[in-house]
Short mmCIF file of C-alpha atoms and ligand atoms in Angstrom, two decimals:
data_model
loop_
_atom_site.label_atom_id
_atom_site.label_comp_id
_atom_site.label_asym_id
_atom_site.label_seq_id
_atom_site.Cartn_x
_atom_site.Cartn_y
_atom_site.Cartn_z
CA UNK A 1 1.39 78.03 13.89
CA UNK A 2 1.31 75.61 16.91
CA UNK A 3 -1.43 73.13 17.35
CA UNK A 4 -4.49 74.27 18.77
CA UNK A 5 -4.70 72.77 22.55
CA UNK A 6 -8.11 70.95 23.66
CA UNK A 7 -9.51 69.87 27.01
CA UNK A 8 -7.49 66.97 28.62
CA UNK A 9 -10.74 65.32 29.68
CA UNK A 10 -14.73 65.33 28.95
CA UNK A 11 -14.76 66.37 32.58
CA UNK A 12 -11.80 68.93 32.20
CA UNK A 13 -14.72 71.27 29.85
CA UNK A 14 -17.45 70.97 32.31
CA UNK A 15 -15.44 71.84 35.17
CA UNK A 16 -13.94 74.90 33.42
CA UNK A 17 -17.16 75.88 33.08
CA UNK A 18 -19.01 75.80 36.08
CA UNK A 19 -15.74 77.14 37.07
CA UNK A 20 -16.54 80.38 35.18
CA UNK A 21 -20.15 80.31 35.55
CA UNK A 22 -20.28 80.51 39.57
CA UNK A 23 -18.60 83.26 40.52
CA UNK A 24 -19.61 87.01 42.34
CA UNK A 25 -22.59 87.04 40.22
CA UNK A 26 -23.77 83.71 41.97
CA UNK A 27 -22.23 84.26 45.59
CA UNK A 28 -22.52 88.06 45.95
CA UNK A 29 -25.01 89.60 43.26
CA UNK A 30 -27.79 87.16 43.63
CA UNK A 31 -28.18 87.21 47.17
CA UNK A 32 -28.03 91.11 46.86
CA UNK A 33 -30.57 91.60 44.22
CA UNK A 34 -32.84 88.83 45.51
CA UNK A 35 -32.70 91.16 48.65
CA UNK A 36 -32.99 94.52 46.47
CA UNK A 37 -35.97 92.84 44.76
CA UNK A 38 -37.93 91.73 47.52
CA UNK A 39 -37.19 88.30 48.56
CA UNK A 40 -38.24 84.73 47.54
CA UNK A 41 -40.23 86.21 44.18
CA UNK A 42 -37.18 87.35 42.79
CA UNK A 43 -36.19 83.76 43.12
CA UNK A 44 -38.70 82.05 41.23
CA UNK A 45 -38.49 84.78 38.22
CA UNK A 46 -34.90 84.22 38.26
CA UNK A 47 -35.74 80.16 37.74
CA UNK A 48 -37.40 81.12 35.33
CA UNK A 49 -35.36 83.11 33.48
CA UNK A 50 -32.41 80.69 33.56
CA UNK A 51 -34.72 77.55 32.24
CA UNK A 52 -36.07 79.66 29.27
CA UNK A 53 -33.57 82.25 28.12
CA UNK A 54 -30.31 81.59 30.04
CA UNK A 55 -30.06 77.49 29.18
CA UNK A 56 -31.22 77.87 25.30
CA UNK A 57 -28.78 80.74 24.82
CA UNK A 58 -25.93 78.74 26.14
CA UNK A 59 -26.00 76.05 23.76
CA UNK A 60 -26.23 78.15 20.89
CA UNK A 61 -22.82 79.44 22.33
CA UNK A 62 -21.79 76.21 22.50
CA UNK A 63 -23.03 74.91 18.75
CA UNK A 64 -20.84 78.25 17.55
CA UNK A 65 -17.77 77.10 19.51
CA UNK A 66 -17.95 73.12 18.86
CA UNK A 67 -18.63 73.71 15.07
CA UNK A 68 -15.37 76.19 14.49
CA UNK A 69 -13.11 75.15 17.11
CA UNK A 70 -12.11 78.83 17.15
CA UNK A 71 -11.94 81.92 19.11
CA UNK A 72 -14.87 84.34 19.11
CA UNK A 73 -14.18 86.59 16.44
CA UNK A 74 -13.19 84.35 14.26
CA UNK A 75 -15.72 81.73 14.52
CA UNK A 76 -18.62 83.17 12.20
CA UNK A 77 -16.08 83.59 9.04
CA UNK A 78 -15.58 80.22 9.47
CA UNK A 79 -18.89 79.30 9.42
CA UNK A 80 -19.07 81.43 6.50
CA UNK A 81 -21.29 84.45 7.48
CA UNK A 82 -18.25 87.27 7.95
CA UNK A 83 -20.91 89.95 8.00
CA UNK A 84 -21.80 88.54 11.38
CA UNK A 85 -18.25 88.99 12.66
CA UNK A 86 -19.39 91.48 14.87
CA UNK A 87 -21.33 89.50 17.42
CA UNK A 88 -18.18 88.01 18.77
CA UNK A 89 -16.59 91.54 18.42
CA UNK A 90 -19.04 92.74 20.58
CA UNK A 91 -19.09 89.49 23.26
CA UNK A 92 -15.44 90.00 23.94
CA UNK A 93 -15.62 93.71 24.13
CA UNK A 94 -18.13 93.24 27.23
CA UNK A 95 -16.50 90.36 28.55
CA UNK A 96 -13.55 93.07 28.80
CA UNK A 97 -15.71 95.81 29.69
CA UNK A 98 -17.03 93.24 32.92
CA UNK A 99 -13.57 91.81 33.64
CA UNK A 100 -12.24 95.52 34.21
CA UNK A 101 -14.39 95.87 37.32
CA UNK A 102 -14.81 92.49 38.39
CA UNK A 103 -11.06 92.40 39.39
CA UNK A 104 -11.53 95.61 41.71
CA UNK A 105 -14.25 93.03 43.30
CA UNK A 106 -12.38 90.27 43.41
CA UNK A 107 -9.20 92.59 44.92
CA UNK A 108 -12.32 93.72 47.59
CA UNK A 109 -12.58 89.97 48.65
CA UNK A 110 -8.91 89.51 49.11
CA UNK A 111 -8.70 92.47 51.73
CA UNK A 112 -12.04 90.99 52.86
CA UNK A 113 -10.03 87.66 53.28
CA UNK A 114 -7.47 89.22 55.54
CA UNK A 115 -10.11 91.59 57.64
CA UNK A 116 -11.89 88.94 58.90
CA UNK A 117 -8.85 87.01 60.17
CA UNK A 118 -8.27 89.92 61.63
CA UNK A 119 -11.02 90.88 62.49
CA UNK A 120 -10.84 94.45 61.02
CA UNK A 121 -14.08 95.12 59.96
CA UNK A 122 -15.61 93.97 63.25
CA UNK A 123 -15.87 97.45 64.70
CA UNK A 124 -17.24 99.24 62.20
CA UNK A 125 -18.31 97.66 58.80
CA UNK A 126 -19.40 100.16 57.09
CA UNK A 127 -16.03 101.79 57.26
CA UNK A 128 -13.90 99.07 56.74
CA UNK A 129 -16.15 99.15 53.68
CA UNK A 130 -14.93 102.31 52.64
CA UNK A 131 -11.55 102.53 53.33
CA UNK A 132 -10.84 99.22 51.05
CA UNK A 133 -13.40 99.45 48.78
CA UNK A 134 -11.77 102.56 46.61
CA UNK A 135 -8.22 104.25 46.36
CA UNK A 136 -5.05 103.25 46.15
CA UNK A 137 -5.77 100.26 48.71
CA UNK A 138 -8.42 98.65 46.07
CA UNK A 139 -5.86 99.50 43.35
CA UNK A 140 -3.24 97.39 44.98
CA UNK A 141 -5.38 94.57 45.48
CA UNK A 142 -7.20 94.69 42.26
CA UNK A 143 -3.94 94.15 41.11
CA UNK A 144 -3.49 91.11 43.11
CA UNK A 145 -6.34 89.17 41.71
CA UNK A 146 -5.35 89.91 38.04
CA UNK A 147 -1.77 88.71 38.63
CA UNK A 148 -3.32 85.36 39.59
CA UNK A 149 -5.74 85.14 37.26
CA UNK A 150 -2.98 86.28 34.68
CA UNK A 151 -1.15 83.62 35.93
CA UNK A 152 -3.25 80.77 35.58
CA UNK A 153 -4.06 81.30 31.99
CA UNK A 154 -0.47 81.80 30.84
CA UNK A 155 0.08 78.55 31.98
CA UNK A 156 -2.47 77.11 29.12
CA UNK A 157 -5.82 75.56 28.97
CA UNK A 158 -4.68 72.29 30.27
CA UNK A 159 -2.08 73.07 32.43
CA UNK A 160 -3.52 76.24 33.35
CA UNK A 161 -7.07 76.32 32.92
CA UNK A 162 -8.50 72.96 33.48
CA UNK A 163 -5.56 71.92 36.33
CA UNK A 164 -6.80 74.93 38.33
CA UNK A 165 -10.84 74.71 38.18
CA UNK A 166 -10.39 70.62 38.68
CA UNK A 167 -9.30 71.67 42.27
CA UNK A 168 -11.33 75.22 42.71
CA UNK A 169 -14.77 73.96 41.05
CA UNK A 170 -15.11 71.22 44.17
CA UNK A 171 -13.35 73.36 46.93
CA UNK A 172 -16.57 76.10 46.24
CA UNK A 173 -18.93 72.89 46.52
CA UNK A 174 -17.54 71.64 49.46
CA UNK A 175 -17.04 74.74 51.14
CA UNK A 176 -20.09 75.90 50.68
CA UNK A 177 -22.21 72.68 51.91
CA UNK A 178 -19.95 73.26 54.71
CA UNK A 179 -21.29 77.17 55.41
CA UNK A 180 -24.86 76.00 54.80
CA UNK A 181 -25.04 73.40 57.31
CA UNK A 182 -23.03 75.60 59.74
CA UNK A 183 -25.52 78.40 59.20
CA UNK A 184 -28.34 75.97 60.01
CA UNK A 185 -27.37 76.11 64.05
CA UNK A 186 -28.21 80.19 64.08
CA UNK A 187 -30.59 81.27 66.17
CA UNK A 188 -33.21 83.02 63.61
CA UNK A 189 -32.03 81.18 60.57
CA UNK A 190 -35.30 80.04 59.91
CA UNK A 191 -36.72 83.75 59.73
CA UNK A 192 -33.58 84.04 56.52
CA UNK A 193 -34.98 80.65 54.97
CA UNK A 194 -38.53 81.98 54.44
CA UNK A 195 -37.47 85.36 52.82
CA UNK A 196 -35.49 83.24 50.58
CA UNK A 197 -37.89 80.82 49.91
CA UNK A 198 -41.64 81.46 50.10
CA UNK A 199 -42.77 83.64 47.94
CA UNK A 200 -45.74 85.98 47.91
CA UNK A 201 -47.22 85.63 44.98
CA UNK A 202 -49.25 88.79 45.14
CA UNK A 203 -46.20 91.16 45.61
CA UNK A 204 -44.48 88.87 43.21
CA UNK A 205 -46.98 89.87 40.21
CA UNK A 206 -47.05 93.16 41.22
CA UNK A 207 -43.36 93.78 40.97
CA UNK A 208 -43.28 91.94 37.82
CA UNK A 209 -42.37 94.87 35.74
CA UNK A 210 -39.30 95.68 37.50
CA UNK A 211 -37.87 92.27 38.50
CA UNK A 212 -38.36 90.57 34.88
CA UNK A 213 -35.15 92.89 33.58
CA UNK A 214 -32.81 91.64 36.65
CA UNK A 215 -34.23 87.69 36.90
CA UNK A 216 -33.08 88.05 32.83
CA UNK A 217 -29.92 89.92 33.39
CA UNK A 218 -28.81 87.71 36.10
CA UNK A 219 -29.29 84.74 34.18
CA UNK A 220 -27.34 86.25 31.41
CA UNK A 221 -24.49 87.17 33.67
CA UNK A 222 -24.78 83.78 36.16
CA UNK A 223 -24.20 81.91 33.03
CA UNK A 224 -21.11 83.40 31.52
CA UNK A 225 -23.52 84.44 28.24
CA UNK A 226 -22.92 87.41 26.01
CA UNK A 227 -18.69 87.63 26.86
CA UNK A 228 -18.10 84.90 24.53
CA UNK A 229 -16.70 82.77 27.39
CA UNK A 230 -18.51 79.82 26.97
CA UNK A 231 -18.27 80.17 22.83
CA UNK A 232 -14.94 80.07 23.42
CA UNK A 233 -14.44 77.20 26.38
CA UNK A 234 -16.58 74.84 23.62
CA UNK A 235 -13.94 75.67 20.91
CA UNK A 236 -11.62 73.84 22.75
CA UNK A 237 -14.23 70.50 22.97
CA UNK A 238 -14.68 66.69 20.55
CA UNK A 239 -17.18 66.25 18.60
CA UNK A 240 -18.59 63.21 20.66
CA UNK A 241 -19.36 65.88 23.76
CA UNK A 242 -23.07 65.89 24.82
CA UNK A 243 -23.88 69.36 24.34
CA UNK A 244 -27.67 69.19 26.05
CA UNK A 245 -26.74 67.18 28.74
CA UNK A 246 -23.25 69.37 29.12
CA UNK A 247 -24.99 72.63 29.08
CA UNK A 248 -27.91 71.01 31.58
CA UNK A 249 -25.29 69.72 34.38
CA UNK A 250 -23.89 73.36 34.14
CA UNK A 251 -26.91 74.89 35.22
CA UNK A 252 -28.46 73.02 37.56
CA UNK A 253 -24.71 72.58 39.53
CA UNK A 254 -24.74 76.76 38.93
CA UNK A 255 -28.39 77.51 40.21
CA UNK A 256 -27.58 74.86 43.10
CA UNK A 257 -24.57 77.10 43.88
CA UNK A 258 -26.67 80.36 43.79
CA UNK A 259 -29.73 78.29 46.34
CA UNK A 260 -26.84 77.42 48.47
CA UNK A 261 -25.62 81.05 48.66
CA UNK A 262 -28.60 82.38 49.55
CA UNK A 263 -29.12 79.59 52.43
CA UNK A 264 -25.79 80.81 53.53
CA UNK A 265 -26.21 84.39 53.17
CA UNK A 266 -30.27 85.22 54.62
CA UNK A 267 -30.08 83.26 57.63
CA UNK A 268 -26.57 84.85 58.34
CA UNK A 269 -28.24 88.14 58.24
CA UNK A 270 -31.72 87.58 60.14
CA UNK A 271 -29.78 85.95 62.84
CA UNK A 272 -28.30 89.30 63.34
CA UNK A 273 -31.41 90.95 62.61
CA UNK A 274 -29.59 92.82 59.66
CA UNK A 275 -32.54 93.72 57.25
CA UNK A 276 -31.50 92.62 53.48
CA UNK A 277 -32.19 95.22 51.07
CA UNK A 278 -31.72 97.95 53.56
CA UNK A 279 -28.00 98.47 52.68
CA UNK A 280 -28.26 99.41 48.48
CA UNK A 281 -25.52 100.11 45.79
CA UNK A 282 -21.63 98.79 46.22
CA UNK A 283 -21.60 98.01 49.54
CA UNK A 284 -24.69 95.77 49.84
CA UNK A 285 -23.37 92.44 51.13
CA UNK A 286 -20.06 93.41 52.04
CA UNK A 287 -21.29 95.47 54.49
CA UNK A 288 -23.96 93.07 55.39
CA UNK A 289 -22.78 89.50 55.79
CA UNK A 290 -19.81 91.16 57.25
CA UNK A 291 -21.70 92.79 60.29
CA UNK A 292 -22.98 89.55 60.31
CA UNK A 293 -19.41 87.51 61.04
CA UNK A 294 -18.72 90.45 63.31
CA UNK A 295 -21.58 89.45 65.67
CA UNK A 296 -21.20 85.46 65.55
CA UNK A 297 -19.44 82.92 67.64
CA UNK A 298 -16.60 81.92 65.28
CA UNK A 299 -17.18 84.96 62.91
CA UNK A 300 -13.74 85.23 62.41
CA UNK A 301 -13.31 81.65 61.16
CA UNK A 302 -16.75 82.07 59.19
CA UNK A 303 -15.67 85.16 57.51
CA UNK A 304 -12.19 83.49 56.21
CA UNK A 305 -14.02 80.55 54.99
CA UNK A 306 -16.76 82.63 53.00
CA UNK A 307 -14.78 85.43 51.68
CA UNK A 308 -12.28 82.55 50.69
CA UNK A 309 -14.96 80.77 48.45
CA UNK A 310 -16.13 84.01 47.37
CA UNK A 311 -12.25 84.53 45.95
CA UNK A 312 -12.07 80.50 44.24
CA UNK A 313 -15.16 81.00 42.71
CA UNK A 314 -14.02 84.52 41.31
CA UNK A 315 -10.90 83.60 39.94
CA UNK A 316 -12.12 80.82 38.49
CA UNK A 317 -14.62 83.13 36.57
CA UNK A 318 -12.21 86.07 35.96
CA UNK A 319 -9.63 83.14 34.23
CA UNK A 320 -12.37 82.10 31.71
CA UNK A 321 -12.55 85.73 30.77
CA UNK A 322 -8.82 86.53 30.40
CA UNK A 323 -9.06 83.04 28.10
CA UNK A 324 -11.39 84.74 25.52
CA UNK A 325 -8.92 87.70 24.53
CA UNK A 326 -6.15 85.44 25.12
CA UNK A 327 -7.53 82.73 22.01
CA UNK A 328 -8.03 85.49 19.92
CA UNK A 329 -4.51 86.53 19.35
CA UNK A 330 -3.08 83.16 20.02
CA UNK A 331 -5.94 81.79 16.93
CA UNK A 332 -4.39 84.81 14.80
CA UNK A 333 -0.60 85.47 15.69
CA UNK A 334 0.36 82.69 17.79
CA UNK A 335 2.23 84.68 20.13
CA UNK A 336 3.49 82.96 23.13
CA UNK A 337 0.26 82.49 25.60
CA UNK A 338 2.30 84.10 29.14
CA UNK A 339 3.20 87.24 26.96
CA UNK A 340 -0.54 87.49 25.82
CA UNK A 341 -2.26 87.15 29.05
CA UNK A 342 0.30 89.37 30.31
CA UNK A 343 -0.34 91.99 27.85
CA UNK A 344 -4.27 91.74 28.40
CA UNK A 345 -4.30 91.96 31.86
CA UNK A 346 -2.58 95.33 31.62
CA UNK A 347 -5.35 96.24 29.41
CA UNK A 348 -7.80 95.11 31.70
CA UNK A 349 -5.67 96.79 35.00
CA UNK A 350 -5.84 100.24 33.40
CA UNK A 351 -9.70 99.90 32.48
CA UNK A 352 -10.44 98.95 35.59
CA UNK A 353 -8.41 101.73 37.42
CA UNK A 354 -11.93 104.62 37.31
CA UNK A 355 -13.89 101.50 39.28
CA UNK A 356 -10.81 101.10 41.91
CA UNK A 357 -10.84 104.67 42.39
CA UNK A 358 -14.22 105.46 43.18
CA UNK A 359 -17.25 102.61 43.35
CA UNK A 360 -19.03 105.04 41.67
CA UNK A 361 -17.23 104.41 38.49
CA UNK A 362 -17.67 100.68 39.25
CA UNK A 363 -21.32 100.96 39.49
CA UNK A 364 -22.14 102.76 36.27
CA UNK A 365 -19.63 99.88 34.29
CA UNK A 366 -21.57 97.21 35.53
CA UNK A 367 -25.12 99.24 35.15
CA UNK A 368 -23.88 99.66 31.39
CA UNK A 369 -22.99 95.91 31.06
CA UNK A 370 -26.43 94.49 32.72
CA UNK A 371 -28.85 96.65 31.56
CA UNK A 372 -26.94 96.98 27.59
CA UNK A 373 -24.05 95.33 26.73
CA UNK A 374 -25.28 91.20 27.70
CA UNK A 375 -29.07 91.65 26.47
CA UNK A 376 -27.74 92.99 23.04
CA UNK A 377 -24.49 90.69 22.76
CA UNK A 378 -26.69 87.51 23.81
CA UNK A 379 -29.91 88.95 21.56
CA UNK A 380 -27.65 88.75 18.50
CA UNK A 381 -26.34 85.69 18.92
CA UNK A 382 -29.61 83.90 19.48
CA UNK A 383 -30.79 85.39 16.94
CA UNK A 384 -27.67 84.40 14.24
CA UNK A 385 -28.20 80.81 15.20
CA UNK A 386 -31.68 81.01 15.06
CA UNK A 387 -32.43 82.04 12.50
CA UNK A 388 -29.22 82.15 10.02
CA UNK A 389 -27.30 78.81 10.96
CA UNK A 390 -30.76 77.06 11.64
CA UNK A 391 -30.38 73.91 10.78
CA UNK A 392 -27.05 73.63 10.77
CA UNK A 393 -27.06 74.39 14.52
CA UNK A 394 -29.12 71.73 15.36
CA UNK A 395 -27.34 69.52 13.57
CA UNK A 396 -24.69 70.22 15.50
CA UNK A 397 -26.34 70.03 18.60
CA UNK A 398 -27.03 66.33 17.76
CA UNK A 399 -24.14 65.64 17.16
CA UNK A 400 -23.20 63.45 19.97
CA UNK A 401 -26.36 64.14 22.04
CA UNK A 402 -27.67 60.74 22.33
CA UNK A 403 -31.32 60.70 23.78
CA UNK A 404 -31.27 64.43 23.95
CA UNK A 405 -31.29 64.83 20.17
CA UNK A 406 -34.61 65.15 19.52
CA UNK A 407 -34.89 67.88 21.51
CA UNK A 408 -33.17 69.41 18.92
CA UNK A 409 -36.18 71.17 16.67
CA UNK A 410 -37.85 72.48 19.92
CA UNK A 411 -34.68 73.86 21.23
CA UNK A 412 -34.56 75.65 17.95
CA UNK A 413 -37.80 77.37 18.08
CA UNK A 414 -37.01 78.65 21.99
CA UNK A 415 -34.33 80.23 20.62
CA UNK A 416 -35.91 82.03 17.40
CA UNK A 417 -39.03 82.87 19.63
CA UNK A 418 -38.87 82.67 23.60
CA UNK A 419 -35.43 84.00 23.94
CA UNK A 420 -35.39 87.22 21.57
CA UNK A 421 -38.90 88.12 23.19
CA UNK A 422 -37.63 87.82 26.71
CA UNK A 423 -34.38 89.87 25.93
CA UNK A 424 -36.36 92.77 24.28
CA UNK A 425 -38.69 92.56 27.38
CA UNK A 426 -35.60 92.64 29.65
CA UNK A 427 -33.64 95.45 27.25
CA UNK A 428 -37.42 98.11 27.21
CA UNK A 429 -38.38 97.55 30.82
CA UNK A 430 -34.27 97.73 31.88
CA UNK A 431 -34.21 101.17 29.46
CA UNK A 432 -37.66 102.31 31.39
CA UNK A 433 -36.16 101.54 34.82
CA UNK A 434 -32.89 102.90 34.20
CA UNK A 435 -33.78 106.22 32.25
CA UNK A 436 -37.56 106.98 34.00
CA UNK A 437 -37.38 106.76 37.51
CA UNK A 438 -36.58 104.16 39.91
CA UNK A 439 -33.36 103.55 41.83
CA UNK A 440 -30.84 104.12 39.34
CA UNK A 441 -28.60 102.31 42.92
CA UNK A 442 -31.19 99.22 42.65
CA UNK A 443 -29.91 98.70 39.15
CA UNK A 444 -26.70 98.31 39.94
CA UNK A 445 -25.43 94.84 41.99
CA UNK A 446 -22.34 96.57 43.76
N1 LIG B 501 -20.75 83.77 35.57
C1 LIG B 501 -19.84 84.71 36.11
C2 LIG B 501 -20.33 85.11 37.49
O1 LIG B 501 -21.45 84.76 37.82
O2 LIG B 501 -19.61 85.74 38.22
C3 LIG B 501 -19.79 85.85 35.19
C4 LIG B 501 -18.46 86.34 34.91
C5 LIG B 501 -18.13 87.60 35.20
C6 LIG B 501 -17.52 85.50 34.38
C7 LIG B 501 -16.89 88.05 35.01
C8 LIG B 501 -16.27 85.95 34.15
C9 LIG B 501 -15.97 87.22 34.52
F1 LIG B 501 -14.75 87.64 34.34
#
């Protein structure tokens, strides 16, 4: 078998993985379901959610990855608990499950691309929305993104992988500074800013029950946790990596992404006194932001630039997802790496064909993965390094942490305690909110 390939560079890891962690669930579902769950509140829950569950849970990812320098599946035999196999079994079966409909999204941006330098959505958004969104159309572009995303991760994790986010992870930053500043000269962007940011914190409590699941779920999904993705990205790191301070520059550039989208996205649609939350299930934003462009000076060039963000930052997610099937055969049969990501992405084409033909398909996938699939994939893995590798894990966390070693024991008892309670929280009121009553629509991001 050929060598196992690693990062080029320190920098090459991190970059991959913000690459992967911003994507739609940053730039399209968190401005939607702040919207869907009232405003600012949702914001600070979210905070919340990604400081106590979502950052712990990523570096026991990363202690599984770093330790066995191996794909998913493999990784707990080699840390010799095989009867815990399953946990990566069941991470890359949702990270497939999620990539199947997150290429008919990412084929949606494409056309969305194309329609604003057009302009073809400007007369009527709603049914631009429609006639792209499903059918053969959404097919044909769905298959689009996946050939590029194929395409990427056939040429390898350093030639592929790390070459491409180097340029994509800076082009989102830059781009959308860019968006936020332009925003800023609106007329009525200040009326977006305070939804987005001041909360009320009496609505806030008294929402609590229903906004806890989706602040969780979204950190879950923001982060790349529970698809084995970032398990899998930290197989490929040295042992003299800062994990802490790794895992802590990925979330606060990720969260920073997610602020700026929001500050991009709320004043966009107060200025054109377009009421967020109003528009619910699949067409939420796309509808929105894009009646938006279709009113603004420059909407066509505005439109272009944030669909084409929208795409980098989607790719560049979608790639670290192909990656995780991709290691597991190369770990195990060393077939050639083009042929493999070839072979997945028809996988991952014909799964996603039900959510290309009807959104309605697409909506019920992604209800399954939020409100199921992450909570239980991320639940058992906080809970094998918890409380089965133990020490071990924080051994390896310290391993090359500097200063942020001693963090270490606390980290540990987060993740035995904090994290498990806040997923079973998220998993009963998700089950209660999804099976008695509620918006079954408001569940769902798309
Ligand atoms: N963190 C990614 C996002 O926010 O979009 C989650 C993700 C979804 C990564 C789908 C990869 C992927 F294929």
């Amino acid at each position: 078998m050929t060598e196992r390939e690693t990062w080029a560079t320190r920098v090459g890891f991190l970059v991959a993985a913000i690459g992967s962690a911003v994507g739609l669930g940053n730039l399209w579902q968190f401005p939607f379901k702040t919207a869907a769950n009232g405003g600012a509140g949702f914001v600070v829950f979210y905070l919340v959610a990604v400081l106590l569950v979502g950052f712990p849970a990523l570096l026991a990812e990363f202690v599984v990855g770093r330790r066995t320098h191996i794909n998913a599946i493999d990784a707990f035999e080699r840390l010799g608990h095989r009867e815990w196999r399953f946990i990566g079994v069941v991470g890359v079966a949702t990270g497939f499950w999620i990539l199947s409909y997150y290429n008919v999204v990412g084929g949606w941006v494409m056309r969305y691309i194309l329609g604003s330098a057009t302009g073809a959505y400007f007369g009527d958004p709603a049914a631009y929305f429609g006639a792209v969104s499903s059918g053969p159309e959404a097919v044909l572009a769905q298959f689009l993104f996946l050939s590029v995303a194929v395409g990427i991760v056939a040429l390898g994790i350093e030639d592929g992988i790390e070459k491409a986010t180097k340029l994509m992870v800076p082009s989102i930053v830059i781009l959308m500074i860019v968006l936020a500043a332009w925003v800023t000269t609106l007329d009525g962007a200040m009326a977006g800013y305070g939804y987005f940011l001041s909360p009320d914190l009496d609505v806030m409590l008294a929402n609590a029950g229903s906004v806890v699941p989706f602040a969780v779920g979204q950190a879950f999904f923001t982060l790349s946790l529970g698809m084995a993705i970032m398990l899998t990205y930290s197989s490929y790191i040295d042992e003299d990596d800062d994990l802490p301070f790794d895992g802590g520059v990925i979330v606060v550039t990720n969260t920073l992404i997610g602020v700026l989208a929001g500050l991009v996205v709320f004043p966009i649609l107060f200025a054109n006194g377009i009421q967020p939350g109003a528009e619910g299930g699949a067409s939420a934003l796309f509808v929105a932001t894009a009646s938006g462009f279709a009113q603004l000076p420059f909407g066509r060039v505005l439109g272009v630039l944030f669909f084409a963000v929208v795409l980098i930052a989607a790719l560049s997610s979608a790639i670290s997802l192909l990656e995780v099937s991709v290691a597991y055969v190369t770990d195990n049969y060393g077939y050639s790496r083009p042929k493999l990501a070839l072979g997945v992405g028809v996988g991952l084409f014909v799964l996603g064909l039900p959510s290309a033909m009807d959104t309605a398909w697409l909506t019920w996938f992604d209800t399954f993965a939020y409100s199921l699939f992450l909570p239980l994939s991320v639940l058992a893995m906080v809970v094998f390094v918890g409380w089965v590798l133990a020490a071990d894990a924080v051994d390896e966390l310290r391993e090359g942490a500097g200063d942020l070693s001693r963090f270490g024991p606390l980290w540990l008892w987060v993740l035995r305690l904090v994290v498990p309670a806040g997923v079973l929280l998220t998993l009963v009121l998700g089950f209660q909110d999804l099976f008695l009553g509620s918006d079954p629509a408001a569940f769902a991001p798309f």
